[in-house]
């Protein structure tokens, strides 16, 4: 080997070693930069917020393949979806051939998804949270100019993944929990066989609030022969499982045009047992279902054939038959026997209005009591045509002998049905009752349901009688916990309400001895109700498809902390609005009448608008029972007596009581013949400032207090309170939701505190109810006192016969006499003013009165000096004239 060759070999070895080091080092040296680039690109391209907990790039372990991995990935929506997480992934990785990055065919060998959760949401207006790609003209141009993009994907591995599809437009929701499996195949080939072996632990599907599947187990072991050029797909030896039911699917489907699909599929389950069919019933598929004994024969088959495009659908036919079956739980003494079921759902294709749902037979025997029924529905889209019948007796007390009830659950009573209905919906809508056949009765007697999770339910008796025009509620007597309710009346459009969610109308008479509304709040609402900042009425939404006229007579109703008795009056429930028309009741120690409405026609913005007339209700009971009074008028806690009030108000209900009160607007007037006021902090502080106990505890008579409420404040117009011994308090001002107070007024002092010069004290009250700030308007107080003192002094001089000097009558006298008398009069005036000032201070009682007297005395002397100077100036004027 030559030296040159050895040298070249050494150089090559060094280059290879450097490349290996680079392959190892690059993911670590540039990890943060690559992660930031990925985030920047993602956030630039999509209308969502992307977060990545960790980022990995492995170039060495599988070279020339590279594995890109992401951990703790979040894709969070914006705008209308800002609270929704579209995607959350514990980890996700992609393995790709590095050399394929330099061409148009990306060779991805596998994708691994672990702990991925997807939440797909479609709003009622059609907006979808997965529509997050930003539109870009440059991107569009690039797409037009670029070469075709090919993806050579070989395998997808799914581990513990979850998917939620929530369609608010069609009121449809599907939940897939714990999906595990694989999908394999060459997605880049023209023809390939796609294989999947997957399991879903729980599949839940509901539409219009009806659960069609609840936590069902789903499995698939399927092979799909795919032709991507023609977009045709053929099932080969494919098996599907739903709970215990296993069925084979065969046939094909193909994409046609832009939106069409052709189907030719068959479903059959040749080895089906009754137990497999029974597993499809959610309530039956419990943990110990595998031990249930069954017998009888069952079959399931169906097909789907034809084109689906636009509003046109393929033909289909699905049948379920059960003959002479039974089931029995091994731990229970009795069985359900003679089970026979024939179900057919089919359509000749085209419009979904061609669908026929026919349960021609549904019968069983429970404890020797047979029960049978049938249902047939045709033309379900345009004009549902219904045939329904039920006949038999259900002894609810025997349920525990055939079905394992939860521990602590008790069920008793009997349901007796003998009824039939045959009608088209159009006949009911057009009130063509001659075309409606409806007859029979449904009765419930002595029904008891007890459960650890809720209050005991007892239905002493309930009866419905069916006629073509209406359903008579002949009796209803229910006890729920301590609550009781009885009703009789008539219901119209009962069938339309059940089948098409139309409006049910009724005239009902309601009676109750005790009804506690707090017992019927949801757990979430009850927890919120415990918080003093809550307002739970917002959680009560009145359905729009109920139109009831109610004649209510309720002896005792409890809501929140308010105890109401002898409630009577007319109420209506219509279009999502509860209206009360002069409903009377006894509450808060007195009586009341209510007229107004609780409006939830817009559930997002519920409103109330009421007029209240309260008569002789208790201040103490009001404060204890009504939370809004505790916020707006805490002074009620210190008032003893009763009051009457007319109050009109309206508000929009908020999430909390504070939000609701902030929206409150209204006004009224409060009157009371006599109320005793004790230990009001603001008045106690005022008493302290005036050096008197008169305002600590006093009784006020014939109080009339007009007020308005707006913008979170209650404003009171001027009102007077007599405080005894000739004293009174006149106030006006406002109280805020934060219990801040802002009042001004005048205290007329009792005779024991007043004198000739000070009897009215102007005041201000600020701060809060618990920490008031008292202010005295000293300027107004001094001005008033001065005016009284000066007037009194001059009046006293006149009474003594000493009129002020009239210089005009002394024109003929000598100038010296003018000056002497003027000076003597001025001096005497000042001396008298000083004596009077001293007398004012001596008579004053209390710190504030003495301070005011001192100011008034000083002002009196000052006025006397001005008057004296004026006398001298007048004398000089006369002297000038004489001269």
PDB file of N, CA and C in Angstrom, residues 9 24 32 89 97 113 126 140 245 276 320 335 359 396 510 524 607 645 707:
ATOM      1  N   UNK A   9      -6.669   7.335   2.490  1.00  0.00           N
ATOM      2  CA  UNK A   9      -7.565   6.573   3.346  1.00  0.00           C
ATOM      3  C   UNK A   9      -7.731   7.248   4.710  1.00  0.00           C
ATOM      4  N   UNK A  24     -24.117  13.471  15.387  1.00  0.00           N
ATOM      5  CA  UNK A  24     -24.437  13.344  16.802  1.00  0.00           C
ATOM      6  C   UNK A  24     -24.660  14.713  17.436  1.00  0.00           C
ATOM      7  N   UNK A  32     -32.247  24.356  20.262  1.00  0.00           N
ATOM      8  CA  UNK A  32     -33.101  25.502  20.613  1.00  0.00           C
ATOM      9  C   UNK A  32     -33.452  26.319  19.378  1.00  0.00           C
ATOM     10  N   UNK A  89     -50.690  16.861  22.807  1.00  0.00           N
ATOM     11  CA  UNK A  89     -49.980  15.617  22.568  1.00  0.00           C
ATOM     12  C   UNK A  89     -48.894  15.416  23.602  1.00  0.00           C
ATOM     13  N   UNK A  97     -36.891   9.655   5.500  1.00  0.00           N
ATOM     14  CA  UNK A  97     -35.640   9.452   4.763  1.00  0.00           C
ATOM     15  C   UNK A  97     -35.054  10.820   4.413  1.00  0.00           C
ATOM     16  N   UNK A 113     -47.928   8.302  17.428  1.00  0.00           N
ATOM     17  CA  UNK A 113     -48.723   9.242  18.222  1.00  0.00           C
ATOM     18  C   UNK A 113     -48.970   8.616  19.594  1.00  0.00           C
ATOM     19  N   UNK A 126     -71.273  27.741  11.896  1.00  0.00           N
ATOM     20  CA  UNK A 126     -70.452  27.061  10.896  1.00  0.00           C
ATOM     21  C   UNK A 126     -68.956  27.225  11.055  1.00  0.00           C
ATOM     22  N   UNK A 140     -50.573  30.699  -2.132  1.00  0.00           N
ATOM     23  CA  UNK A 140     -51.405  30.225  -3.236  1.00  0.00           C
ATOM     24  C   UNK A 140     -50.608  30.164  -4.524  1.00  0.00           C
ATOM     25  N   UNK A 245     -70.932  -7.708  20.221  1.00  0.00           N
ATOM     26  CA  UNK A 245     -71.394  -8.039  18.874  1.00  0.00           C
ATOM     27  C   UNK A 245     -70.230  -7.970  17.885  1.00  0.00           C
ATOM     28  N   UNK A 276     -75.173 -11.036  22.498  1.00  0.00           N
ATOM     29  CA  UNK A 276     -74.458 -10.008  21.735  1.00  0.00           C
ATOM     30  C   UNK A 276     -75.359  -8.796  21.483  1.00  0.00           C
ATOM     31  N   UNK A 320     -82.895  -6.397  12.933  1.00  0.00           N
ATOM     32  CA  UNK A 320     -82.532  -7.101  14.163  1.00  0.00           C
ATOM     33  C   UNK A 320     -83.738  -7.915  14.601  1.00  0.00           C
ATOM     34  N   UNK A 335     -85.652 -14.020  36.248  1.00  0.00           N
ATOM     35  CA  UNK A 335     -85.215 -13.699  34.889  1.00  0.00           C
ATOM     36  C   UNK A 335     -86.287 -12.894  34.167  1.00  0.00           C
ATOM     37  N   UNK A 359     -90.550  -0.927  14.610  1.00  0.00           N
ATOM     38  CA  UNK A 359     -90.370  -1.898  15.697  1.00  0.00           C
ATOM     39  C   UNK A 359     -91.722  -2.602  15.815  1.00  0.00           C
ATOM     40  N   UNK A 396     -92.509  -2.466  39.235  1.00  0.00           N
ATOM     41  CA  UNK A 396     -91.161  -1.934  39.465  1.00  0.00           C
ATOM     42  C   UNK A 396     -90.476  -2.581  40.656  1.00  0.00           C
ATOM     43  N   UNK A 510    -101.768  23.957  40.120  1.00  0.00           N
ATOM     44  CA  UNK A 510    -100.681  23.446  40.957  1.00  0.00           C
ATOM     45  C   UNK A 510    -100.987  23.718  42.427  1.00  0.00           C
ATOM     46  N   UNK A 524     -73.381  22.076  40.964  1.00  0.00           N
ATOM     47  CA  UNK A 524     -72.504  23.203  40.650  1.00  0.00           C
ATOM     48  C   UNK A 524     -73.124  24.507  41.117  1.00  0.00           C
ATOM     49  N   UNK A 607     -83.079  38.330  31.958  1.00  0.00           N
ATOM     50  CA  UNK A 607     -83.463  39.613  32.562  1.00  0.00           C
ATOM     51  C   UNK A 607     -84.632  39.405  33.526  1.00  0.00           C
ATOM     52  N   UNK A 645     -93.387  49.179  51.211  1.00  0.00           N
ATOM     53  CA  UNK A 645     -92.586  49.727  50.110  1.00  0.00           C
ATOM     54  C   UNK A 645     -93.197  49.347  48.774  1.00  0.00           C
ATOM     55  N   UNK A 707     -86.524  56.752  46.839  1.00  0.00           N
ATOM     56  CA  UNK A 707     -85.175  56.380  46.409  1.00  0.00           C
ATOM     57  C   UNK A 707     -85.192  55.928  44.948  1.00  0.00           C
TER      58      UNK A 707
END
